[in-house]
Short mmCIF file of C-alpha atoms and ligand atoms in Angstrom, two decimals:
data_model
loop_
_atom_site.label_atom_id
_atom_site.label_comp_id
_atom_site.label_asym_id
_atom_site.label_seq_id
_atom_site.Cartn_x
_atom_site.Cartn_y
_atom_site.Cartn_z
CA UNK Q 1 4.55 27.17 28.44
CA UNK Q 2 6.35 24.04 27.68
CA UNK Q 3 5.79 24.21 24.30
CA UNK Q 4 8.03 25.40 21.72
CA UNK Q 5 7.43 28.04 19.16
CA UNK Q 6 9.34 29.57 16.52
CA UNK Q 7 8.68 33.01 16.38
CA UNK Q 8 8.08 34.63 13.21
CA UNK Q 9 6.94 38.24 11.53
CA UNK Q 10 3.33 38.55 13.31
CA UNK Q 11 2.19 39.06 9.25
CA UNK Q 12 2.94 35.25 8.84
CA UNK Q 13 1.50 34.24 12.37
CA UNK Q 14 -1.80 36.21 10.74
CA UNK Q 15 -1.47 34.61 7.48
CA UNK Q 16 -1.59 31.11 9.14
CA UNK Q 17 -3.92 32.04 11.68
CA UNK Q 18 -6.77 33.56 9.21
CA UNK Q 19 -5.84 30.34 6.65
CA UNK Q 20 -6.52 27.71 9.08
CA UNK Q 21 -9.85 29.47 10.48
CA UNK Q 22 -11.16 29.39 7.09
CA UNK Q 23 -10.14 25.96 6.18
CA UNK Q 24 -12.44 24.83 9.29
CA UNK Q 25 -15.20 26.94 7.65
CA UNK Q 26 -14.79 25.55 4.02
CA UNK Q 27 -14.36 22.26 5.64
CA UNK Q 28 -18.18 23.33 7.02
CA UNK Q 29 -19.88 24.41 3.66
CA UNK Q 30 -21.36 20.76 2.49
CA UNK Q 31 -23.55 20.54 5.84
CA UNK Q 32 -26.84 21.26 6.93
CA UNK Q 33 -27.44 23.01 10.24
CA UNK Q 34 -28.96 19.39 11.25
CA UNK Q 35 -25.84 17.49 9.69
CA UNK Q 36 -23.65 19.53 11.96
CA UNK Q 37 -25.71 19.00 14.79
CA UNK Q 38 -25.87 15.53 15.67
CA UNK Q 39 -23.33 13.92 17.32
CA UNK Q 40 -23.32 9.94 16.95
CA UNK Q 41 -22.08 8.67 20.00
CA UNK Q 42 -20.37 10.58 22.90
CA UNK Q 43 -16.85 10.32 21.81
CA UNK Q 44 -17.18 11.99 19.05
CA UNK Q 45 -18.62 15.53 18.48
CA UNK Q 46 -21.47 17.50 16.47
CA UNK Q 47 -19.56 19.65 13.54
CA UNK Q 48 -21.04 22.64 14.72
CA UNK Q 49 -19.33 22.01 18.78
CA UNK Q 50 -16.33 21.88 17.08
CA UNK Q 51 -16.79 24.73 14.95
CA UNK Q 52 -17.35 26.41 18.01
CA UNK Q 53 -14.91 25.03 20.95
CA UNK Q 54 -11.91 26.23 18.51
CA UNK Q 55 -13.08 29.57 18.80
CA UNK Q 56 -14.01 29.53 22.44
CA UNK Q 57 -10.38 28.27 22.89
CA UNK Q 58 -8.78 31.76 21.01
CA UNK Q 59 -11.65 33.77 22.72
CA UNK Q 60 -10.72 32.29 26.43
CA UNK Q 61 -6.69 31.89 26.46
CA UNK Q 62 -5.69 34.09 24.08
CA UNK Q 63 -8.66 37.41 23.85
CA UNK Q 64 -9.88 37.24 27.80
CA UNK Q 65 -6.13 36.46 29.04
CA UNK Q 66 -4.13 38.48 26.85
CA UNK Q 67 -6.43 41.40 25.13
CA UNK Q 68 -8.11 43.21 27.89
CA UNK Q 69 -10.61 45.41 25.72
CA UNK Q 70 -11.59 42.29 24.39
CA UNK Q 71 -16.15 41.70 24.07
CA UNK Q 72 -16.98 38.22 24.85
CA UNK Q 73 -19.65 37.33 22.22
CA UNK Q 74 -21.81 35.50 24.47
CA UNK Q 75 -21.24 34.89 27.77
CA UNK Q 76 -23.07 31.86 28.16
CA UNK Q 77 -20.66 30.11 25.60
CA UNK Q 78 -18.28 28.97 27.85
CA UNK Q 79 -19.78 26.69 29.81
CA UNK Q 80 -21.43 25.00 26.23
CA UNK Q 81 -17.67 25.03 24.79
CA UNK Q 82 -15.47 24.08 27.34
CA UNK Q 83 -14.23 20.26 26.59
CA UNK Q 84 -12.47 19.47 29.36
CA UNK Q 85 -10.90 22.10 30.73
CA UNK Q 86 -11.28 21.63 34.68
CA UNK Q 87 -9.65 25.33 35.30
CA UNK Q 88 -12.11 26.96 33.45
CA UNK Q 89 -14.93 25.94 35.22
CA UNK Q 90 -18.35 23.58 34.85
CA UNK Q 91 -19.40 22.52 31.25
CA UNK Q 92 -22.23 21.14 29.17
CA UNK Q 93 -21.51 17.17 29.22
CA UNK Q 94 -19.89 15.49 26.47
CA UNK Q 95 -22.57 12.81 25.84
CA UNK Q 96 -24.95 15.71 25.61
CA UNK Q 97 -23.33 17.63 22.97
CA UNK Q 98 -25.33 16.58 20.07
CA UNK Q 99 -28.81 18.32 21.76
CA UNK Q 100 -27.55 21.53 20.91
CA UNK Q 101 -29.80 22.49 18.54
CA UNK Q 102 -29.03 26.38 19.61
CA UNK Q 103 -27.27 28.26 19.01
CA UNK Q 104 -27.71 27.45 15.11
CA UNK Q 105 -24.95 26.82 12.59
CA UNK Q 106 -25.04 30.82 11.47
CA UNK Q 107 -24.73 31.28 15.46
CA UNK Q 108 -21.72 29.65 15.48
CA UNK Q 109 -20.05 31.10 12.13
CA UNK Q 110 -21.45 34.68 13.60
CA UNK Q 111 -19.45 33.77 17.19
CA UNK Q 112 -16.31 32.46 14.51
CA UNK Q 113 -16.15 36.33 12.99
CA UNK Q 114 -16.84 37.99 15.85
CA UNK Q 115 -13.45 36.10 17.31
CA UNK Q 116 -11.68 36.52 14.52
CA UNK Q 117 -12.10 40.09 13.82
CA UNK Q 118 -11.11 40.58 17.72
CA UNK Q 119 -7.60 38.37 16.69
CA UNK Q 120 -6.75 39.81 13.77
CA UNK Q 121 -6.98 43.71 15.46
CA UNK Q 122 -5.23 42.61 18.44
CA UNK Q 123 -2.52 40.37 16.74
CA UNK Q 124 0.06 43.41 16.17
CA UNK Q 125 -0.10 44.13 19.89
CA UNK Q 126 0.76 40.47 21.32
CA UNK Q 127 3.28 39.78 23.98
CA UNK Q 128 5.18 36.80 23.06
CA UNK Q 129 3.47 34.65 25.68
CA UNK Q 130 -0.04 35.36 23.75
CA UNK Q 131 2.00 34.43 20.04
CA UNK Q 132 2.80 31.48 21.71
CA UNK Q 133 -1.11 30.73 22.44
CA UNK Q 134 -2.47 31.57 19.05
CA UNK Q 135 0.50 28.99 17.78
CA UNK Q 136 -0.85 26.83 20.22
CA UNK Q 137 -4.76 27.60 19.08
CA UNK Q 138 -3.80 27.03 15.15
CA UNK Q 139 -2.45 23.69 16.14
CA UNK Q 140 -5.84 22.63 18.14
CA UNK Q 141 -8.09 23.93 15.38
CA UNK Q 142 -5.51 21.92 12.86
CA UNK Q 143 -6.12 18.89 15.57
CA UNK Q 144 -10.14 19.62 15.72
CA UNK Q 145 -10.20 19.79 11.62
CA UNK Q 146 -9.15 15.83 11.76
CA UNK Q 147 -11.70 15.15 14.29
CA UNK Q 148 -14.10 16.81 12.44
CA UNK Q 149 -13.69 14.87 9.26
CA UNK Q 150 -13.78 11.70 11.48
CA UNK Q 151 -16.93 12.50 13.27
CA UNK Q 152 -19.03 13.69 10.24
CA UNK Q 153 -17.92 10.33 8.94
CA UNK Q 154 -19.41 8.53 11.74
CA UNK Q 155 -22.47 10.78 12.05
CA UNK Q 156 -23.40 10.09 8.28
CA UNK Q 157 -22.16 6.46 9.13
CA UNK Q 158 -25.31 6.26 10.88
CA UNK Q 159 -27.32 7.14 7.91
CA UNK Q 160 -29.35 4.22 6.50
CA UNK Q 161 -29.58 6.38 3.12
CA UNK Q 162 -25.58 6.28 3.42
CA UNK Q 163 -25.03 10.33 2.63
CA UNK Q 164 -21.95 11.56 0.94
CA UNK Q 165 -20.00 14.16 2.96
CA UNK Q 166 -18.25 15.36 -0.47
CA UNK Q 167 -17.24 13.91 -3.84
CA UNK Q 168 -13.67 12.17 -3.33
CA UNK Q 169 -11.23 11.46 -5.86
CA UNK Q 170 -11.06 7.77 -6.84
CA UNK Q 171 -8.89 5.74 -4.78
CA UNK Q 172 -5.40 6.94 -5.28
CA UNK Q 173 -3.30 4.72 -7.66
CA UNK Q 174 -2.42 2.12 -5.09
CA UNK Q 175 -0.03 -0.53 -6.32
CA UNK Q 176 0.75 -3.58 -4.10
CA UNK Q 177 4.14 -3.45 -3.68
CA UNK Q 178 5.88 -6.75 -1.93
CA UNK Q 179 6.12 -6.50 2.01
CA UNK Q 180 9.57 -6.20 2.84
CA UNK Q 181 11.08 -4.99 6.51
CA UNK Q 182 14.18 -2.58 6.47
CA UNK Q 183 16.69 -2.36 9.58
CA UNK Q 184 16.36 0.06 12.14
CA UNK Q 185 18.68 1.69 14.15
CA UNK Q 186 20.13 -0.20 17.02
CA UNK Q 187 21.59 0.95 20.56
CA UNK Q 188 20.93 4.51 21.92
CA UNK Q 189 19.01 7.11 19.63
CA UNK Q 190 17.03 9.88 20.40
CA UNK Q 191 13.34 10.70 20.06
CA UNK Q 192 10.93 13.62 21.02
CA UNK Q 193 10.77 17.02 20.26
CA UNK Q 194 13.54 19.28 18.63
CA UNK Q 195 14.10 22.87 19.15
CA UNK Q 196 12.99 25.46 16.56
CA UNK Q 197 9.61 24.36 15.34
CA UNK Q 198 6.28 23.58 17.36
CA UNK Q 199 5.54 20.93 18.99
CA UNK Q 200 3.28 20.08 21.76
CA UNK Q 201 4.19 19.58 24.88
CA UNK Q 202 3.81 15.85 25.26
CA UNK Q 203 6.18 15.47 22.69
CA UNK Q 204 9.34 16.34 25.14
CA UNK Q 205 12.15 16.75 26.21
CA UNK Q 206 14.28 15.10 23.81
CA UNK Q 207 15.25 12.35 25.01
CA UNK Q 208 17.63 9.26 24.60
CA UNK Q 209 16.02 5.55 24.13
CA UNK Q 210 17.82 2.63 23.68
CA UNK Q 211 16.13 0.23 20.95
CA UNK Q 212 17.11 -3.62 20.54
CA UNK Q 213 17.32 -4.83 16.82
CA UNK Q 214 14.11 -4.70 15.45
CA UNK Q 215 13.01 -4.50 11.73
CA UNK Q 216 10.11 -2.43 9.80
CA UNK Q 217 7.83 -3.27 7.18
CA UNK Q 218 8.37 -0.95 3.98
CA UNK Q 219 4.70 0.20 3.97
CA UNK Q 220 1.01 -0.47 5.45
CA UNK Q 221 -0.94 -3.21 6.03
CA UNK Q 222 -3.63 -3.42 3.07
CA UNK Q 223 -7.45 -4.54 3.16
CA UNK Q 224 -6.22 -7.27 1.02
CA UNK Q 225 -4.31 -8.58 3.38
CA UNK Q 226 -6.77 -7.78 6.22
CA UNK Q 227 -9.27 -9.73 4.20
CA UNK Q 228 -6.55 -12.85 4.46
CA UNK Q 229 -6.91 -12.50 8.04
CA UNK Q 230 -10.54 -12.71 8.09
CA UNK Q 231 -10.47 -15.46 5.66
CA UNK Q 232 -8.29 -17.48 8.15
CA UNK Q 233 -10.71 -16.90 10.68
CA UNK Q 234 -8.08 -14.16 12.71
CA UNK Q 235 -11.33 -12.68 14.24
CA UNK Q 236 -12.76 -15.75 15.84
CA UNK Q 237 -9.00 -17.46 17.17
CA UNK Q 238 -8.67 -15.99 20.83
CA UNK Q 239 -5.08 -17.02 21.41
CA UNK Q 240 -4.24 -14.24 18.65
CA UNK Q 241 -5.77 -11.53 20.95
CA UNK Q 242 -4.88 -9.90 23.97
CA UNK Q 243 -7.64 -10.56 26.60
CA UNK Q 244 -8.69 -6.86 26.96
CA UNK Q 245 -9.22 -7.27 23.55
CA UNK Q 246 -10.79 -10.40 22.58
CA UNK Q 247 -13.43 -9.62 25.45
CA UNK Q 248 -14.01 -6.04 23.61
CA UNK Q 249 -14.52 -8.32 19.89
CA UNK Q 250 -16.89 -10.63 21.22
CA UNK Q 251 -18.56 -7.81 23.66
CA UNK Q 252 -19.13 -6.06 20.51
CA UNK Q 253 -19.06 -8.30 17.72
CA UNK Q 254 -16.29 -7.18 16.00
CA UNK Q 255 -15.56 -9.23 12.75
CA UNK Q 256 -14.35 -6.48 10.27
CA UNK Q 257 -12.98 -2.95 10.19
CA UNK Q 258 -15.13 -0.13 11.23
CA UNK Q 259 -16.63 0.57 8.27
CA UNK Q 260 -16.74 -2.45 5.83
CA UNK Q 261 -20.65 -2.90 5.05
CA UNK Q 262 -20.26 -6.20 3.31
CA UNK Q 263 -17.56 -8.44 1.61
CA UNK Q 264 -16.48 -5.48 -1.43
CA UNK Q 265 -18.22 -2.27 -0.09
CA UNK Q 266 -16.83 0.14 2.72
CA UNK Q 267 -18.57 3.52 3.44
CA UNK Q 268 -16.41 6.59 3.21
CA UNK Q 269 -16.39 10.55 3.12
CA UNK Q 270 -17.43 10.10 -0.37
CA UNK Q 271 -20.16 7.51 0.48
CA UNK Q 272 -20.45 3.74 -0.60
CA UNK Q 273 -17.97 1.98 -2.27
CA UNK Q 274 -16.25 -0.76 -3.16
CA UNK Q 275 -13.07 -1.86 -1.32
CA UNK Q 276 -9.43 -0.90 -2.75
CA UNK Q 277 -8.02 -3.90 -2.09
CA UNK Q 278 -4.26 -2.54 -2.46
CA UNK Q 279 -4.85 0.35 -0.45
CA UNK Q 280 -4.33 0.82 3.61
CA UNK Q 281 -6.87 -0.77 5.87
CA UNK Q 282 -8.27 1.76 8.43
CA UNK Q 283 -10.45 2.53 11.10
CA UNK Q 284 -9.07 -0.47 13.06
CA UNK Q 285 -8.42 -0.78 16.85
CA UNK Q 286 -5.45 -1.23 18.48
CA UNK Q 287 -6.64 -4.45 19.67
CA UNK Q 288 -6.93 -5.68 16.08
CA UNK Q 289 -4.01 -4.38 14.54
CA UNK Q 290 -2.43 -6.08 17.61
CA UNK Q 291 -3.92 -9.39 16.85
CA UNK Q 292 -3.16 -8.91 13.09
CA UNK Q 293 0.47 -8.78 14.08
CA UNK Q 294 0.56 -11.50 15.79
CA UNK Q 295 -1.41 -13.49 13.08
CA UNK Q 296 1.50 -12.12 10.59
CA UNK Q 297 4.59 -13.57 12.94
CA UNK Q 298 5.33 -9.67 13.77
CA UNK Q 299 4.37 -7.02 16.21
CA UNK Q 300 3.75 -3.75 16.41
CA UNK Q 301 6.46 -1.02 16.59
CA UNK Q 302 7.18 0.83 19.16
CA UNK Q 303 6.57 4.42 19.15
CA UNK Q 304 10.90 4.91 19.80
CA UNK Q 305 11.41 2.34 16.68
CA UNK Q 306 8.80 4.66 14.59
CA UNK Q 307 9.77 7.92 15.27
CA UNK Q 308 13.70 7.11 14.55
CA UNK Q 309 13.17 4.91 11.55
CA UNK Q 310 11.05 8.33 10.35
CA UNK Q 311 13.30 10.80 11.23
CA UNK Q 312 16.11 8.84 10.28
CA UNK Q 313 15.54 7.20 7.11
CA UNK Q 314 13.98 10.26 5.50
CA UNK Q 315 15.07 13.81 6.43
CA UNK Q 316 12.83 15.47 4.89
CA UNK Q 317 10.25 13.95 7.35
CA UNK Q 318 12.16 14.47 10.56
CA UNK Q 319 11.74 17.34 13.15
CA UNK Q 320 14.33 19.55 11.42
CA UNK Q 321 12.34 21.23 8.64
CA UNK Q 322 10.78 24.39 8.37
CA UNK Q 323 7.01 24.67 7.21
CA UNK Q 324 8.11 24.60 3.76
CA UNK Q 325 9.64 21.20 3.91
CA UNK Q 326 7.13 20.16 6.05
CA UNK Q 327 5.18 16.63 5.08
CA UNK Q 328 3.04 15.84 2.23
CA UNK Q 329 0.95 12.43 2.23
CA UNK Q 330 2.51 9.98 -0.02
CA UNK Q 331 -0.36 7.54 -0.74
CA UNK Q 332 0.86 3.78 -0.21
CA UNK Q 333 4.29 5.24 0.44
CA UNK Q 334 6.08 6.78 3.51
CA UNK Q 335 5.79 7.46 7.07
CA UNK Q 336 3.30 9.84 6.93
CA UNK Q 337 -0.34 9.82 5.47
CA UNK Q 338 -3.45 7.63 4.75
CA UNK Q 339 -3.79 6.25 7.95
CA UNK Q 340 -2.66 6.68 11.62
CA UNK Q 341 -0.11 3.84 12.72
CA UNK Q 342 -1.10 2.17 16.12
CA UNK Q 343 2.46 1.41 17.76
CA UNK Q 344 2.78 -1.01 20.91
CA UNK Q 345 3.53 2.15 23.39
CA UNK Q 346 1.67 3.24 25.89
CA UNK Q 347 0.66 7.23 26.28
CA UNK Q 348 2.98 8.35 28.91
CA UNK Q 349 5.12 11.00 29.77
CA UNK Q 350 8.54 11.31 28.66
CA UNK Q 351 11.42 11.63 31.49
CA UNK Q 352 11.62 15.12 32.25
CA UNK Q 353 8.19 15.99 31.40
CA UNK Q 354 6.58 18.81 33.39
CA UNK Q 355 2.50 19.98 32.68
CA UNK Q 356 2.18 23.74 32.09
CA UNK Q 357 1.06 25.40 34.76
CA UNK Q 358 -2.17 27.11 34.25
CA UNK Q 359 -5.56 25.78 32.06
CA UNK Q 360 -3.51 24.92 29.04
CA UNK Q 361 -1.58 22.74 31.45
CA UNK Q 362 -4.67 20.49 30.84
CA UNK Q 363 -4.07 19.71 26.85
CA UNK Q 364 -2.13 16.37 26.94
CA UNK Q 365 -0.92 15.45 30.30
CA UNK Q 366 -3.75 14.65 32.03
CA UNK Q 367 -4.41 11.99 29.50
CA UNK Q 368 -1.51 10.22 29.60
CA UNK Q 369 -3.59 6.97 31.29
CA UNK Q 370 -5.44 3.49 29.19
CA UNK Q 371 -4.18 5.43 25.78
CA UNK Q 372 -2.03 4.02 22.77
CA UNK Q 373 0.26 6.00 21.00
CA UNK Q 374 -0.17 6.37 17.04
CA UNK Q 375 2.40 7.67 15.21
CA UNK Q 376 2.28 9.55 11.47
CA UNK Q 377 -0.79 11.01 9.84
CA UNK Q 378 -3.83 10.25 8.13
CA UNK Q 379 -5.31 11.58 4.89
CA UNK Q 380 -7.73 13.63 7.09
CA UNK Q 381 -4.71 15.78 8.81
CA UNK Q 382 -4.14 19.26 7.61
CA UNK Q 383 -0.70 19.80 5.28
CA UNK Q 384 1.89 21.10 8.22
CA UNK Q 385 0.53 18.66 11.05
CA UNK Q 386 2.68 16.13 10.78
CA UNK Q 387 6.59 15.06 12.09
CA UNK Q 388 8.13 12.33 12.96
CA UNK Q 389 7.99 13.32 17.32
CA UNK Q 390 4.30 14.05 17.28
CA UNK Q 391 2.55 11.79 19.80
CA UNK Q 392 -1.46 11.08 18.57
CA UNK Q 393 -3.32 8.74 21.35
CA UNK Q 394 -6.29 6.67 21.37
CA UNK Q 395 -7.62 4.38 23.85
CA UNK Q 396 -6.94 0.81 22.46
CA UNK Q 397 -10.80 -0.28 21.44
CA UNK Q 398 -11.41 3.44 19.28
CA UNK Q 399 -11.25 2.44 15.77
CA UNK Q 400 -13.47 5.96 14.37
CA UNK Q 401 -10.26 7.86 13.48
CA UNK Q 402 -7.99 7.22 10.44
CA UNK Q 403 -6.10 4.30 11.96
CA UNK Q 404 -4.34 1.71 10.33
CA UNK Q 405 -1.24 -0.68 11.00
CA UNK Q 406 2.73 -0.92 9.87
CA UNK Q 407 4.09 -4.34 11.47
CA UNK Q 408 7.70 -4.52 13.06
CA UNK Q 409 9.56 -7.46 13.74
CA UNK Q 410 12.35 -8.16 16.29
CA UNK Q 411 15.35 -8.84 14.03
FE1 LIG A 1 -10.06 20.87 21.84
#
């Protein structure tokens, strides 16, 4: 595997392992069996399917390749879990994941212990290859968590009675603080992946870029000044779009982000409620936070600029920290948190880049086609998730996920 793991006491590996299975389970307790059922459009999945395809993805690389007493719990599970996996055979079809109304939600959480039981008494006798698999399966479950929040937010999105997924804090304290842009690094830096701490395997080799002066704004685009834009009528002037994207606005009548119900009212994780004007827009596409830009006189950065004003500007943030250091969301602050940040870079592969051979060859590469990269964190990705290489991609019109904007300009 390309991917590169520190290796540490198997007691930790456990500790981490059993603490992010239960976080997807806690993250579970609010629903319904019919809440975690539906699935509200075919990008996005029931709670339940991913509940489930996180443990079919320890139970198939990691128990059937690497722990040969190992049960399966139901053999018919594989072809319903499967996401995309073209090596492991036929699946149930994404669109259709939301008719699963078997097996149930206690199914599911049955299948979950039944897995984890079978980890946790094969985890002392491991080879490193299969350590490097379960590293590899706490960081898709830590991927799937985000996705989950993001999909139960659509699915109750739906929801004329507007449902509240859980009680959230009040806004955090956002303050406006001015817009100002800070120098980046000119001339040759380099980006991607360091030794000595996961990362996946899109995010390498390590590699040198060479980056023309360019400048960065000190924080996030706000839904204040997203409502300026709307005010000045950014949604309805083509020549701020790209054509991909002004066809997608008027195909779909886009006028707002995602989930802005009326001119002070957005609906959230919490429910209903009115806008924080000082805080970071989200759920935007890349096609409007493009066209933003340009309304502002800037651009978007690109995902070299990002990544080396991150790792540079703030050490604490960059590749070279253990878990301990590892980033916490600083709300209106940062490089990391709140909100994804769509960069002008397409999703490709970095020179040098070779896909794993084997199934798990299929976890990034084969996507690397029509997808943005978006660089930081949201407020919906697990503590530990984040550094300044990792590589998040979206195809330009998806606007469901935690995604916001941080402008650049060419200095
Ligand atoms: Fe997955």
């Amino acid at each position: 595997m390309a991917t590169r793991v520190h290796l540490e006491p198997a007691e930790t590996l456990a500790q981490r392992l059993l603490a992010t299975r239960k976080l997807t389970l806690d993250l579970a307790a609010p629903l319904s069996d019919a809440d975690a059922t539906i699935q509200p459009f075919p990008d996005a999945s029931p709670a339940k399917w991913h509940l489930a395809h996180t443990t079919w993805f320890f139970e198939t690389f990691v128990l059937r390749d690497h722990s040969p007493e190992y049960e399966p719990f139901d053999e018919r599970y594989a072809f319903l879990f499967n996401s995309y996996y073209e090596a492991e055979g036929p699946r149930h079809e994404r669109p259709h994941r939301g008719m699963l109304s078997r097996p149930s939600l206690d199914e599911v959480r049955d299948y979950r212990a039944h897995v984890d039981e079978a980890l946790e008494r094969a985890l002392p006798t491991f080879s490193a290859a299969a350590t490097e698999l379960i590293e590899l399966g706490i960081n898709h479950e830590q991927q799937h968590q985000e996705l989950f929040l993001t999909d139960i937010l659509a699915s109750f999105a739906e929801n004329p009675i507007e449902p509240a997924y859980a009680e959230l804090r009040p806004p955090a304290c956002f303050a406006v603080e001015p817009l100002t842009y800070h120098p980046g690094r000119e001339g040759i830096v380099e980006v991607g992946a360091t030794n000595g701490r996961f990362a996946f395997d899109c995010e390498g080799p390590r590699h040198r870029v060479f980056l023309n002066a360019h400048r960065l704004a000190s924080r996030r685009v706000t839904n204040g000044e997203w409502r300026e834009f709307i005010k000045d009528g950014g949604y309805r002037a083509p020549i701020l779009w790209l054509s991909d994207g002004w066809a997608w606005a008027q195909q779909q009548g886009v006028d707002r982000p995602l989930y802005w119900r009326d001119d002070e009212t957005e609906f959230t994780l919490g429910g209903r409620r009115d806008i924080d004007w000082a805080a970071p827009v989200g759920h935007v596409s890349h096609y409007e936070a493009d066209a933003f830009a340009r309304w502002a006189g800037a651009r978007l950065p690109t995902e070299a600029e990002w990544e080396d004003f991150a790792a540079s500007a703030d050490p604490m943030i960059g590749n070279q920290l253990d878990e301990a250091g590892a980033v916490a969301p600083r709300p209106g602050g940062g490089m990391f948190g709140d909100v994804w940040e769509w960069t002008q870079s397409a999703y490709l592969p970095y020179p040098g880049f070779v896909t794993d051979k084997g199934a798990v060859g299929e976890y990034n590469g084969k996507f690397m086609s029509g997808q943005m990269v978006l660089k930081g964190a949201s407020c919906a990705t697990p503590r530990g998730h984040s550094r300044a290489s990792y590589r998040n991609f979206f195809p330009p019109a998806a606007r469901w996920q935690f995604t916001g904007v941080r402008l650049a300009q060419d200095a």
